[in-house]
DNA sequence: GCCA
DNA sequence: CAGTACG
DNA sequence: TGGCCGCTACTG
């Protein structure tokens, strides 16, 4: 026992130094990993290009062919999906007993429910106290909530149940959905305990049996011979990832799931002879070939911070030299951008600025600049239309302004819903290039980090309102919603027309695959992450091997169709079909096309229809009608799928939305539009009583940013806006207690809602934010 | 991501 | 209830 | 440091 601990301790420090080295030069991937990425890149290029390719045939059969290139990524066999279910059945103790929690082993806010309260961390001293100073702050945050939950914590801890494990933000949960089994599977020693904690903070769940695991983490020093018996006992080992403890560490360092098949992670854990049930697809030749122990391969390139502080020219590994349009500032801030980029390039969701930033001289210059801005602002406070000057007001200024100015043009102006924003604005905008790249960043964050996403979009909105090109960070900082980080990015883009962080993110195969999966209806970040980590890479993989919900299957089968834009004329044609059918059922029902169509868009992602009728006070009143309509349209072949209806939802009395798919019938296809081709379209129907039409119009017209903004504004005024109306924000502490009465202020009249909110009316086409 |  | 979707 | 839209609605 003593020997064991000593060995582990040694191992700990060994890994620790590795971490430190990594942190110092955190883009120092070793050659193996880079090679892996290259392979991935090549692979993906080969397969993904067809993702948007449309087949001339009806899309029912138009699913693109999966990648044909073979790739040594772990690829779960088809049985794996069903394994999950079985696992849960077998070992329910590790999970919440709630039936809905199946398969959601990550995300453990309710860990207390779990069994095995005690955790074994005999040492009160936090593990991170060993760590390199640079690491400490972050580590402190991560491990502060070290706790027990479903962990197979076995040692006889004195520690009782205490603070729960604190999960890191979603975007850092690189292990989300994965289930780790350690050999040995306890946290008896500090090293492993810390590793387990780190893994779990990043979304991994620590399971007690080998059978449950997706990943088996074997202590360094153990060989295949050592774990052989363990693995033997598990018939499901094929398909599992078996790696040594360096793997999760490196993943944490790089903030991303690395290729587990690299030799350094499987060293000694695999034998060429006869592994119990080798999973060929997860055993690359290289790994199988050499099982002899090599020395710990130290990361070769450890760029120190000093090394990074190079002149821009040296930094740039692109062909073109940087051009200095802005003499005095550019060099400095370019370095800043480069440094930041370096730091951030590891993983898209990297948080918080780094300390280097605080040392940058950006802020000092700002003060002087700010006084100027202040002066400018003074002159024209209140005139919203003087686009250039007034919108570059400094935040501090804004605050003053609030106090000084009058109601109408004050703080409300900072809400997106107050601003003009029009669709075509970006086209001829001087910041178009910047906007475009930032927009791509939004795409990378979409569904992943909602808040960051929001920030980028807000920044884009700000840029769009400029009449002058923003070229420096200093300048950008003056815009509302643009802080240091975004300002640096804007400057980087202005300087050399590119954003390295974006490029880096774009070329990550994981991101490409993730983006692909996220486009499937019914697939969110959780499911997409799970699938990616399970090794699925194409839609074909999903269709054949993954277990899909009904909706997800539809989303995949008609992926190409559903991701295609709908031309405006077709939106009208589709609506006409619905109207016509409805006319036979109840001619007094009215339809309003909402969504981007109502905002004037040339094309839409889907068709949004508000269904309403005079003298209706509840969406319930329209339910019978809708049922008939649905049946009729389904029989006609117009509606092709129901994605979200309101099946057993009568209890809440709402039942107001219907989501599904439809196809424009050939009979309704305009002759002048070329050759007819049936394309599945997403259609959303919203049942709206007359009394709620105004609010529903606001909601269904959007855009989303506008909605959120105006709702936020409402809440700041002590009101509440949703798709059913504007409400007085009464604090109803008791659940649903008599909230039916009196609270609604307005729901019927769209303009009236604007008025009550003190917001100047905006036409739908002015609601692009 | 930004901001109070 | 958590995940996903809607604008 | 916590909030960032909706006491949204629907699915499983």
Short mmCIF file of C-alpha atoms in Angstrom, two decimals, chain A residues 69-267:
data_model
loop_
_atom_site.label_atom_id
_atom_site.label_comp_id
_atom_site.label_asym_id
_atom_site.label_seq_id
_atom_site.Cartn_x
_atom_site.Cartn_y
_atom_site.Cartn_z
CA UNK A 69 -12.72 7.55 -46.25
CA UNK A 70 -11.73 5.21 -43.53
CA UNK A 71 -10.64 6.81 -40.38
CA UNK A 72 -9.24 5.44 -37.20
CA UNK A 73 -11.56 7.39 -35.01
CA UNK A 74 -13.45 5.35 -32.53
CA UNK A 75 -16.67 4.45 -34.08
CA UNK A 76 -19.19 2.84 -31.88
CA UNK A 77 -20.86 -0.18 -33.16
CA UNK A 78 -24.55 -0.21 -33.50
CA UNK A 79 -25.03 -2.04 -30.29
CA UNK A 80 -23.64 0.74 -28.25
CA UNK A 81 -26.71 2.80 -28.34
CA UNK A 82 -28.79 0.13 -26.81
CA UNK A 83 -26.11 -0.46 -24.28
CA UNK A 84 -26.89 2.82 -22.73
CA UNK A 85 -30.37 1.84 -21.91
CA UNK A 86 -29.35 -1.39 -20.50
CA UNK A 87 -26.73 0.17 -18.39
CA UNK A 88 -29.22 2.39 -16.81
CA UNK A 89 -31.45 -0.47 -16.04
CA UNK A 90 -28.71 -2.44 -14.50
CA UNK A 91 -27.22 0.23 -12.37
CA UNK A 92 -29.88 2.70 -11.52
CA UNK A 93 -28.11 3.72 -8.41
CA UNK A 94 -25.75 5.83 -10.30
CA UNK A 95 -28.44 7.94 -11.69
CA UNK A 96 -31.42 9.77 -10.69
CA UNK A 97 -34.39 7.57 -10.42
CA UNK A 98 -36.33 9.87 -12.63
CA UNK A 99 -37.12 8.10 -15.80
CA UNK A 100 -36.39 11.12 -17.86
CA UNK A 101 -32.85 11.26 -16.68
CA UNK A 102 -31.83 8.29 -18.66
CA UNK A 103 -28.62 8.81 -20.46
CA UNK A 104 -28.00 12.13 -18.92
CA UNK A 105 -25.25 11.27 -16.64
CA UNK A 106 -23.57 14.55 -17.07
CA UNK A 107 -25.22 17.65 -15.87
CA UNK A 108 -25.48 16.80 -12.27
CA UNK A 109 -26.91 19.73 -10.50
CA UNK A 110 -28.94 17.42 -8.41
CA UNK A 111 -26.17 15.26 -7.27
CA UNK A 112 -27.50 15.04 -3.79
CA UNK A 113 -30.08 12.66 -4.95
CA UNK A 114 -27.41 10.24 -5.76
CA UNK A 115 -26.37 7.39 -3.67
CA UNK A 116 -23.03 6.98 -2.03
CA UNK A 117 -22.87 10.17 -0.13
CA UNK A 118 -19.39 9.94 1.17
CA UNK A 119 -16.45 10.82 -0.88
CA UNK A 120 -13.00 9.79 -0.08
CA UNK A 121 -10.80 12.71 0.08
CA UNK A 122 -9.05 12.17 3.32
CA UNK A 123 -6.81 15.07 2.83
CA UNK A 124 -8.46 18.34 3.64
CA UNK A 125 -5.82 20.17 1.78
CA UNK A 126 -7.06 20.94 -1.67
CA UNK A 127 -5.20 19.18 -4.33
CA UNK A 128 -4.63 22.27 -6.31
CA UNK A 129 -2.35 23.71 -3.72
CA UNK A 130 0.36 21.88 -5.48
CA UNK A 131 -0.26 23.56 -8.66
CA UNK A 132 1.64 26.08 -10.46
CA UNK A 133 0.74 29.57 -9.36
CA UNK A 134 -0.60 30.40 -12.75
CA UNK A 135 -3.08 27.66 -12.42
CA UNK A 136 -4.29 28.37 -9.02
CA UNK A 137 -7.08 30.80 -9.50
CA UNK A 138 -8.83 28.68 -11.98
CA UNK A 139 -8.22 25.55 -10.09
CA UNK A 140 -9.53 27.06 -6.95
CA UNK A 141 -12.75 27.79 -8.58
CA UNK A 142 -12.99 24.39 -10.05
CA UNK A 143 -12.26 22.35 -7.06
CA UNK A 144 -13.80 24.48 -4.42
CA UNK A 145 -16.98 22.59 -4.64
CA UNK A 146 -15.39 19.23 -4.57
CA UNK A 147 -17.98 16.86 -3.44
CA UNK A 148 -19.57 13.54 -3.72
CA UNK A 149 -22.40 12.46 -5.80
CA UNK A 150 -22.79 9.37 -7.77
CA UNK A 151 -19.13 8.76 -7.62
CA UNK A 152 -17.91 5.39 -6.73
CA UNK A 153 -15.93 6.99 -4.04
CA UNK A 154 -14.93 4.06 -2.01
CA UNK A 155 -12.42 5.04 0.51
CA UNK A 156 -13.56 5.49 4.03
CA UNK A 157 -13.72 9.16 4.02
CA UNK A 158 -14.28 11.24 7.01
CA UNK A 159 -15.73 13.77 4.77
CA UNK A 160 -19.40 13.93 4.88
CA UNK A 161 -21.46 15.19 2.11
CA UNK A 162 -20.87 18.80 1.53
CA UNK A 163 -20.78 21.32 -1.20
CA UNK A 164 -21.74 19.88 -4.51
CA UNK A 165 -19.41 19.47 -7.34
CA UNK A 166 -19.33 22.59 -9.35
CA UNK A 167 -19.62 22.04 -13.02
CA UNK A 168 -17.76 24.31 -15.29
CA UNK A 169 -19.68 26.28 -17.87
CA UNK A 170 -21.14 24.18 -20.56
CA UNK A 171 -18.68 25.25 -23.13
CA UNK A 172 -15.89 23.82 -21.06
CA UNK A 173 -17.54 20.54 -20.47
CA UNK A 174 -15.40 18.66 -22.87
CA UNK A 175 -16.27 15.34 -21.32
CA UNK A 176 -19.92 15.85 -21.38
CA UNK A 177 -21.85 12.67 -21.73
CA UNK A 178 -18.82 10.50 -21.16
CA UNK A 179 -18.59 7.98 -18.38
CA UNK A 180 -15.21 7.37 -16.87
CA UNK A 181 -14.11 4.29 -15.10
CA UNK A 182 -10.75 4.38 -13.48
CA UNK A 183 -8.39 1.58 -12.77
CA UNK A 184 -8.16 1.52 -9.90
CA UNK A 185 -11.54 3.06 -9.61
CA UNK A 186 -11.25 5.10 -6.46
CA UNK A 187 -10.19 8.51 -5.36
CA UNK A 188 -8.08 7.24 -2.57
CA UNK A 189 -5.11 9.21 -3.62
CA UNK A 190 -4.98 12.84 -4.19
CA UNK A 191 -3.76 12.63 -7.70
CA UNK A 192 -6.53 10.56 -9.00
CA UNK A 193 -9.07 12.39 -6.89
CA UNK A 194 -8.04 15.65 -8.43
CA UNK A 195 -8.16 14.19 -11.88
CA UNK A 196 -11.55 12.73 -11.30
CA UNK A 197 -12.81 16.00 -10.02
CA UNK A 198 -11.47 17.84 -12.99
CA UNK A 199 -13.05 15.36 -15.30
CA UNK A 200 -16.37 15.59 -13.61
CA UNK A 201 -16.32 19.33 -13.56
CA UNK A 202 -16.04 19.06 -17.29
CA UNK A 203 -19.05 16.92 -17.61
CA UNK A 204 -17.75 13.43 -17.19
CA UNK A 205 -19.54 11.10 -14.89
CA UNK A 206 -17.60 8.75 -12.74
CA UNK A 207 -19.10 5.33 -12.90
CA UNK A 208 -18.62 2.41 -10.60
CA UNK A 209 -18.62 -0.41 -13.03
CA UNK A 210 -16.61 -1.04 -16.07
CA UNK A 211 -19.71 -1.94 -17.94
CA UNK A 212 -21.14 1.52 -17.70
CA UNK A 213 -18.05 3.26 -18.87
CA UNK A 214 -17.40 4.87 -22.15
CA UNK A 215 -13.83 5.52 -21.18
CA UNK A 216 -11.52 3.49 -19.05
CA UNK A 217 -8.76 5.51 -17.48
CA UNK A 218 -5.88 3.38 -16.43
CA UNK A 219 -3.31 4.62 -14.00
CA UNK A 220 0.03 5.34 -15.47
CA UNK A 221 2.32 2.52 -14.86
CA UNK A 222 -0.23 -0.17 -15.25
CA UNK A 223 0.07 -2.27 -18.31
CA UNK A 224 -2.30 -4.34 -20.23
CA UNK A 225 -1.29 -7.30 -18.16
CA UNK A 226 -2.32 -5.45 -15.05
CA UNK A 227 -5.74 -4.57 -16.25
CA UNK A 228 -6.34 -7.67 -18.23
CA UNK A 229 -8.43 -9.29 -15.58
CA UNK A 230 -10.51 -6.18 -15.19
CA UNK A 231 -11.23 -5.99 -18.81
CA UNK A 232 -11.96 -9.65 -19.07
CA UNK A 233 -14.80 -9.30 -16.68
CA UNK A 234 -16.46 -6.91 -18.97
CA UNK A 235 -17.95 -8.26 -22.09
CA UNK A 236 -18.74 -4.84 -23.41
CA UNK A 237 -15.20 -3.62 -23.51
CA UNK A 238 -15.14 -3.37 -27.24
CA UNK A 239 -16.15 0.11 -28.11
CA UNK A 240 -14.76 1.51 -24.95
CA UNK A 241 -11.92 3.90 -25.01
CA UNK A 242 -9.09 2.63 -22.92
CA UNK A 243 -6.42 5.14 -22.16
CA UNK A 244 -3.93 5.99 -19.52
CA UNK A 245 -4.33 8.85 -17.13
CA UNK A 246 -2.50 11.25 -19.37
CA UNK A 247 -5.38 11.34 -21.75
CA UNK A 248 -7.91 13.19 -19.63
CA UNK A 249 -5.17 15.46 -18.42
CA UNK A 250 -4.20 16.43 -21.89
CA UNK A 251 -7.80 16.91 -22.81
CA UNK A 252 -8.21 19.27 -19.93
CA UNK A 253 -5.13 21.14 -20.89
CA UNK A 254 -6.17 21.52 -24.45
CA UNK A 255 -9.75 21.97 -23.47
CA UNK A 256 -10.96 19.58 -26.04
CA UNK A 257 -11.39 15.92 -26.58
CA UNK A 258 -8.23 14.65 -28.10
CA UNK A 259 -7.74 11.59 -30.15
CA UNK A 260 -7.51 8.83 -27.58
CA UNK A 261 -5.77 6.49 -29.92
CA UNK A 262 -2.47 8.23 -29.83
CA UNK A 263 0.34 6.03 -28.81
CA UNK A 264 1.11 7.97 -25.69
CA UNK A 265 -2.34 7.31 -24.35
CA UNK A 266 -2.57 3.66 -25.07
CA UNK A 267 1.01 2.75 -24.38
#
